[in-house]
């Protein structure tokens, strides 16, 4: 709020969830999903998820916005993921709200099957 009131430039925070996709007992997945999706829709934050080896894709997909489905980490390539994240943030920070941006490919760290 202070940023808007004083005219300071700011960027939406990034939330990165790295998980096995298994909720804790009693965790409200539907409630979490609604909050995440609404936050993304309202442009309050950017939300990315990464599943570690053997993650529960079905549960994690319920939480993710449809525009950013969960990506499986290839083995334990955390270093490659964080390099990608840093490069992506640099690209996004140079853009203006509403710009279409091309992020680097995720092939260095994600296990994607075509």
N, CA and C of each residue as an Amber inpcrd file, in Angstrom:
protein
   342
   0.8200000  -1.1730000   0.0000000   0.0000000   0.0000000   0.0000000
   0.8810000   1.2600000   0.0000000   1.9210000   1.2480000   0.7940000
   2.8300000   2.3880000   0.8630000   3.4130000   2.7010000  -0.5110000
   3.7360000   1.6570000  -1.2710000   4.3160000   1.8670000  -2.5970000
   3.3630000   2.6530000  -3.4900000   2.1030000   2.2440000  -3.5180000
   1.1150000   2.9460000  -4.3400000   0.9040000   4.3770000  -3.8640000
   0.7870000   4.5420000  -2.5610000   0.5240000   5.8730000  -2.0010000
   1.6630000   6.8500000  -2.2750000   2.8900000   6.3590000  -2.3110000
   4.0390000   7.2450000  -2.5050000   4.5640000   7.2290000  -3.9390000
   3.9060000   6.4470000  -4.8180000   4.3220000   6.4120000  -6.2150000
   5.6080000   5.6470000  -6.4620000   5.9840000   4.7690000  -5.5360000
   7.2120000   3.9850000  -5.6950000   6.9750000   2.8140000  -6.6600000
   7.9390000   2.5130000  -7.5070000   7.7810000   1.3250000  -8.3630000
   7.8880000   0.0590000  -7.5090000   7.1350000  -0.9340000  -7.8600000
   7.1900000  -2.2080000  -7.1380000   6.7770000  -3.3350000  -8.0760000
   7.0850000  -4.5380000  -7.6870000   6.7650000  -5.7200000  -8.4720000
   5.9890000  -6.6840000  -7.5890000   5.1770000  -7.4730000  -8.2260000
   4.4460000  -8.4910000  -7.4780000   5.4330000  -9.4960000  -6.9010000
   5.2150000  -9.9280000  -5.6860000   6.1100000 -10.9420000  -5.1180000
   5.9550000 -12.2780000  -5.8340000   7.0120000 -13.0460000  -5.8190000
   7.0090000 -14.3930000  -6.3700000   6.8600000 -15.3780000  -5.2150000
   5.9660000 -16.3130000  -5.3720000   5.8580000 -17.4150000  -4.4210000
   6.2320000 -18.6690000  -5.1880000   7.2390000 -19.3740000  -4.6870000
   7.6940000 -20.6110000  -5.3150000   7.4850000 -21.7390000  -4.3110000
   6.6450000 -22.6800000  -4.6710000   6.3570000 -23.8260000  -3.8180000
   7.1210000 -25.0270000  -4.3630000   8.0130000 -25.5670000  -3.5440000
   8.7660000 -26.7770000  -3.8920000   8.2960000 -27.8530000  -2.9230000
   7.6970000 -28.9170000  -3.4430000   7.0110000 -29.8600000  -2.5750000
   6.9120000 -31.2550000  -3.1810000   6.5330000 -32.1980000  -2.3130000
   6.2060000 -33.5420000  -2.7900000   4.7160000 -33.6290000  -3.1290000
   3.9830000 -32.5550000  -2.8820000   2.5630000 -32.4920000  -3.2210000
   1.6450000 -33.1790000  -2.2370000   2.1900000 -33.7280000  -1.1730000
   1.3570000 -34.4150000  -0.1860000   0.9800000 -33.4300000   0.9250000
  -0.3220000 -33.1880000   1.1110000  -0.7400000 -32.2610000   2.1550000
  -0.5580000 -32.8670000   3.5450000  -0.4110000 -31.9930000   4.5160000
  -0.3950000 -32.4300000   5.9070000  -1.8080000 -32.8650000   6.2810000
  -1.9400000 -33.7630000   7.2520000  -3.2870000 -34.1900000   7.6690000
  -4.1560000 -32.9940000   8.0440000  -5.3620000 -32.9690000   7.5220000
  -6.3060000 -31.9090000   7.8340000  -6.1110000 -30.6240000   7.0580000
  -5.1530000 -30.5830000   6.1550000  -4.8940000 -29.3600000   5.3930000
  -6.0230000 -29.1330000   4.3920000  -6.5010000 -27.9110000   4.2890000
  -7.6170000 -27.5400000   3.4250000  -7.1090000 -27.2100000   2.0180000
  -6.9720000 -28.2190000   1.1830000  -6.4440000 -28.0320000  -0.1750000
  -7.3770000 -27.1450000  -0.9980000  -8.6730000 -27.3370000  -0.8650000
  -9.6280000 -26.5140000  -1.6220000  -9.5190000 -25.0400000  -1.2170000
  -9.4050000 -24.7810000   0.0660000  -9.2720000 -23.4030000   0.5440000
  -7.9770000 -22.7630000   0.0840000  -6.8790000 -23.5210000   0.1520000
  -5.5830000 -23.0230000  -0.3120000  -5.6530000 -22.7290000  -1.8020000
  -6.2510000 -23.6450000  -2.5400000  -6.3780000 -23.4750000  -3.9890000
  -7.1310000 -22.1940000  -4.3320000  -8.2280000 -21.9400000  -3.6490000
  -9.0200000 -20.7290000  -3.9130000  -8.2030000 -19.4720000  -3.6250000
  -7.4650000 -19.4770000  -2.5110000  -6.6550000 -18.3080000  -2.1470000
  -5.5410000 -18.0700000  -3.1600000  -4.8830000 -19.1400000  -3.5910000
  -3.7950000 -19.0040000  -4.5710000  -4.3480000 -18.4870000  -5.8900000
  -5.3840000 -19.1240000  -6.3970000  -5.9550000 -18.7190000  -7.6850000
  -6.4730000 -17.2750000  -7.6450000  -7.1170000 -16.8880000  -6.5420000
  -7.6200000 -15.5220000  -6.4260000  -6.4770000 -14.5240000  -6.3460000
  -5.4230000 -14.8760000  -5.6020000  -4.2560000 -14.0010000  -5.5050000
  -3.5820000 -13.7840000  -6.8490000  -3.4980000 -14.8450000  -7.6450000
  -2.9060000 -14.7300000  -8.9850000  -3.8260000 -13.9060000  -9.8850000
  -5.1190000 -14.1840000  -9.8400000  -6.0860000 -13.4370000 -10.6530000
  -6.0700000 -11.9540000 -10.3120000  -5.9740000 -11.6390000  -9.0190000
  -5.9550000 -10.2490000  -8.5670000  -4.5770000  -9.5990000  -8.7200000
  -3.6320000 -10.3340000  -9.2690000  -2.2610000  -9.8630000  -9.4900000
  -1.5830000  -9.4310000  -8.1890000  -1.8750000 -10.1630000  -7.1140000
  -1.2360000  -9.8820000  -5.8290000   0.1390000 -10.5380000  -5.7480000
   0.3280000 -11.6330000  -6.4890000   1.6060000 -12.3410000  -6.5200000
   1.6610000 -13.2510000  -7.7330000   2.8550000 -13.7370000  -8.0140000
   3.0890000 -14.7280000  -9.0680000   3.3900000 -16.0370000  -8.3530000
   2.7710000 -17.1160000  -8.7810000   2.8720000 -18.3960000  -8.0750000
   3.3840000 -19.4820000  -9.0180000   4.5020000 -20.0970000  -8.6340000
   5.0650000 -21.2190000  -9.3860000   5.2280000 -22.4050000  -8.4590000
   5.0120000 -23.5950000  -8.9930000   5.2260000 -24.7990000  -8.1940000
   6.1720000 -25.7490000  -8.9100000   6.9310000 -26.4250000  -8.0970000
   7.8670000 -27.4150000  -8.6150000   7.7240000 -28.6670000  -7.7540000
   7.4780000 -29.7860000  -8.3940000   7.3500000 -31.0470000  -7.6850000
   8.6760000 -31.7860000  -7.6600000   9.0560000 -32.2580000  -6.4720000
  10.2790000 -33.0520000  -6.3810000   9.9730000 -34.4840000  -6.8060000
  10.9910000 -35.2580000  -7.0400000  10.8620000 -36.6310000  -7.5380000
   9.7770000 -37.4060000  -6.7820000   8.8260000 -37.9450000  -7.5320000
   7.7470000 -38.7400000  -6.9580000   6.5910000 -37.9200000  -6.4010000
   6.5190000 -36.6370000  -6.7500000   5.4790000 -35.7660000  -6.1820000
   4.0800000 -36.1660000  -6.6320000   3.0810000 -35.7390000  -5.8670000
   1.6820000 -36.0180000  -6.1520000   1.1510000 -34.9400000  -7.1000000
   1.1910000 -35.2420000  -8.3910000   0.7970000 -34.2720000  -9.4180000
  -0.6770000 -33.8860000  -9.2880000  -1.5110000 -34.8370000  -8.9570000
  -2.9470000 -34.5850000  -8.8580000  -3.2580000 -33.5330000  -7.7930000
  -2.6950000 -33.6930000  -6.6170000  -2.9510000 -32.7350000  -5.5350000
  -2.3320000 -31.3800000  -5.8710000  -1.0960000 -31.3910000  -6.3460000
  -0.4140000 -30.1330000  -6.6430000  -1.1200000 -29.3610000  -7.7550000
  -1.6830000 -30.0650000  -8.7150000  -2.4140000 -29.4120000  -9.8060000
  -3.6490000 -28.6810000  -9.3100000  -4.2320000 -29.1500000  -8.2180000
  -5.4070000 -28.4770000  -7.6500000  -5.0440000 -27.1070000  -7.0940000
  -3.8180000 -26.9640000  -6.6130000  -3.3860000 -25.7100000  -6.0030000
  -2.9660000 -24.6940000  -7.0540000  -2.3480000 -25.1550000  -8.1160000
  -1.7640000 -24.2700000  -9.1280000  -2.8160000 -23.5750000  -9.9830000
  -2.5350000 -22.3430000 -10.3700000  -3.3990000 -21.7110000 -11.3710000
  -3.2150000 -22.4230000 -12.7070000  -4.2490000 -22.4230000 -13.5290000
  -4.1780000 -23.1390000 -14.8140000  -3.0930000 -22.5810000 -15.7250000
  -2.7180000 -21.3310000 -15.5230000  -1.6860000 -20.7030000 -16.3540000
  -0.2700000 -21.1170000 -15.9500000  -0.1360000 -21.7550000 -14.7970000
   1.1870000 -22.1580000 -14.3090000   1.1040000 -23.5250000 -13.6430000
   0.9730000 -24.5870000 -14.4580000   0.8820000 -25.9350000 -13.8780000
   2.1910000 -26.3370000 -13.1970000   2.1320000 -27.3210000 -12.3080000
   3.3610000 -27.7480000 -11.6210000   4.3590000 -28.3460000 -12.6050000
   5.6230000 -28.0800000 -12.3440000   6.6920000 -28.6470000 -13.1600000
   7.5030000 -29.6170000 -12.3110000   7.8050000 -30.7900000 -12.8520000
   8.5950000 -31.7540000 -12.0880000  10.0850000 -31.4520000 -12.1800000
  10.7320000 -31.4130000 -11.0400000  12.1770000 -31.2200000 -11.0030000
  12.8480000 -32.4830000 -11.5170000  13.8100000 -32.3340000 -12.3910000
  14.5720000 -33.4590000 -12.9290000  15.6560000 -33.8310000 -11.9210000
  15.4220000 -34.9170000 -11.1940000  16.3910000 -35.3360000 -10.1800000
  16.4630000 -34.3140000  -9.0630000  17.6670000 -33.8300000  -8.8140000
  17.8720000 -32.8430000  -7.7400000  18.5860000 -31.6100000  -8.2900000
  18.0940000 -31.0850000  -9.4070000  18.7190000 -29.9520000 -10.0840000
  18.2290000 -28.6150000  -9.5290000  18.3530000 -28.4660000  -8.2140000
  17.9210000 -27.2270000  -7.5760000  18.7480000 -26.0370000  -8.0500000
  20.0380000 -26.2260000  -8.2050000  20.9070000 -25.1410000  -8.6350000
  20.4740000 -24.6100000 -10.0060000  20.1860000 -25.5140000 -10.9360000
  19.7330000 -25.1130000 -12.2700000  18.3860000 -24.3910000 -12.1890000
  17.5050000 -24.8720000 -11.3210000  16.2150000 -24.2140000 -11.1490000
  16.3890000 -22.7900000 -10.6410000  17.2170000 -22.5940000  -9.6170000
  17.3740000 -21.2580000  -9.0590000  18.1060000 -20.3160000 -10.0160000
  18.9660000 -20.8440000 -10.8630000  19.5820000 -20.0230000 -11.9150000
  18.4970000 -19.5630000 -12.8930000  17.6230000 -20.4980000 -13.2930000
  16.5070000 -20.1640000 -14.1850000  15.6180000 -19.1080000 -13.5330000
  15.3000000 -19.2970000 -12.2490000  14.4330000 -18.3570000 -11.5400000
  15.0510000 -16.9590000 -11.5040000  16.3370000 -16.8910000 -11.2090000
  17.0280000 -15.6040000 -11.1760000  16.9940000 -14.9250000 -12.5420000
  17.2690000 -15.6810000 -13.5900000  17.2360000 -15.1240000 -14.9500000
  15.8220000 -14.6660000 -15.3210000  14.8240000 -15.4410000 -14.9110000
  13.4350000 -15.0920000 -15.2060000  13.0230000 -13.8120000 -14.4890000
  13.4120000 -13.6960000 -13.2270000  13.0830000 -12.4910000 -12.4720000
  13.7260000 -11.2630000 -13.1130000  14.9500000 -11.4030000 -13.5920000
  15.6190000 -10.2810000 -14.2670000  14.8450000  -9.8470000 -15.5020000
  14.3570000 -10.8060000 -16.2640000  13.5800000 -10.4880000 -17.4710000
  12.2680000  -9.8050000 -17.0890000  11.5850000 -10.3470000 -16.0960000
  10.3010000  -9.7950000 -15.6670000  10.4750000  -8.3860000 -15.1020000
  11.5450000  -8.1720000 -14.3440000  11.7800000  -6.8490000 -13.7500000
  12.0330000  -5.7710000 -14.7960000  12.4730000  -6.1490000 -15.9730000
  12.7160000  -5.1810000 -17.0490000  11.4570000  -4.9070000 -17.8630000
  10.3880000  -5.6470000 -17.5940000   9.1560000  -5.4820000 -18.3560000
   8.2130000  -4.5180000 -17.6390000   7.1560000  -4.1400000 -18.3480000
   6.0960000  -3.3090000 -17.7710000   4.8810000  -4.1890000 -17.5430000
   4.0200000  -3.8010000 -16.6040000   2.8160000  -4.5600000 -16.3240000
   2.0090000  -4.7360000 -17.6060000   1.6360000  -5.9650000 -17.8780000
   0.8610000  -6.2610000 -19.0760000   1.6970000  -6.7110000 -20.2580000
   3.0300000  -6.5220000 -20.1970000   3.9030000  -6.9740000 -21.2820000
   3.9030000  -8.5010000 -21.3790000   4.0030000  -9.0010000 -22.5880000
   4.2100000 -10.4380000 -22.8130000   5.7110000 -10.6710000 -22.7400000
   6.1520000 -11.5740000 -21.8600000   7.5800000 -11.8330000 -21.7220000
   7.8820000 -13.2860000 -22.0670000   9.0290000 -13.4950000 -22.6420000
   9.4970000 -14.8440000 -22.9510000  10.5390000 -15.2220000 -21.9190000
  10.2140000 -16.2270000 -21.1150000  11.1470000 -16.6950000 -20.0940000
  12.0770000 -17.7440000 -20.6860000  13.2420000 -17.9500000 -20.0650000
  14.1670000 -18.9720000 -20.5590000  13.5090000 -20.3560000 -20.5130000
  13.9600000 -21.2870000 -21.3510000  13.3940000 -22.6370000 -21.3210000
  13.7010000 -23.3270000 -19.9910000  12.8070000 -24.2090000 -19.5910000
  12.9730000 -24.9310000 -18.3260000  13.6900000 -26.2660000 -18.5060000
  14.1550000 -26.5250000 -19.7020000  14.7300000 -27.8330000 -20.0190000
  15.9780000 -28.1910000 -19.2160000  16.6640000 -27.2010000 -18.6390000
  17.8680000 -27.4950000 -17.8550000  17.5620000 -28.1090000 -16.4950000
  16.3350000 -27.9300000 -16.0040000  16.0280000 -28.4150000 -14.6660000
  14.7200000 -29.1850000 -14.5460000  13.8040000 -29.0240000 -15.5000000
  12.5160000 -29.7030000 -15.4080000  12.5330000 -30.9950000 -16.2130000
  11.7750000 -31.9420000 -15.7170000  11.6480000 -33.2070000 -16.4090000
  10.3370000 -33.1720000 -17.1840000  10.4400000 -32.7940000 -18.4440000
   9.2420000 -32.6370000 -19.2680000   9.2420000 -33.7090000 -20.3430000
   8.1150000 -34.3840000 -20.4360000   7.9560000 -35.4520000 -21.4350000
   7.0800000 -34.9540000 -22.5690000   7.5380000 -35.1380000 -23.7960000
   6.7520000 -34.7340000 -24.9620000   6.2590000 -35.9580000 -25.6900000
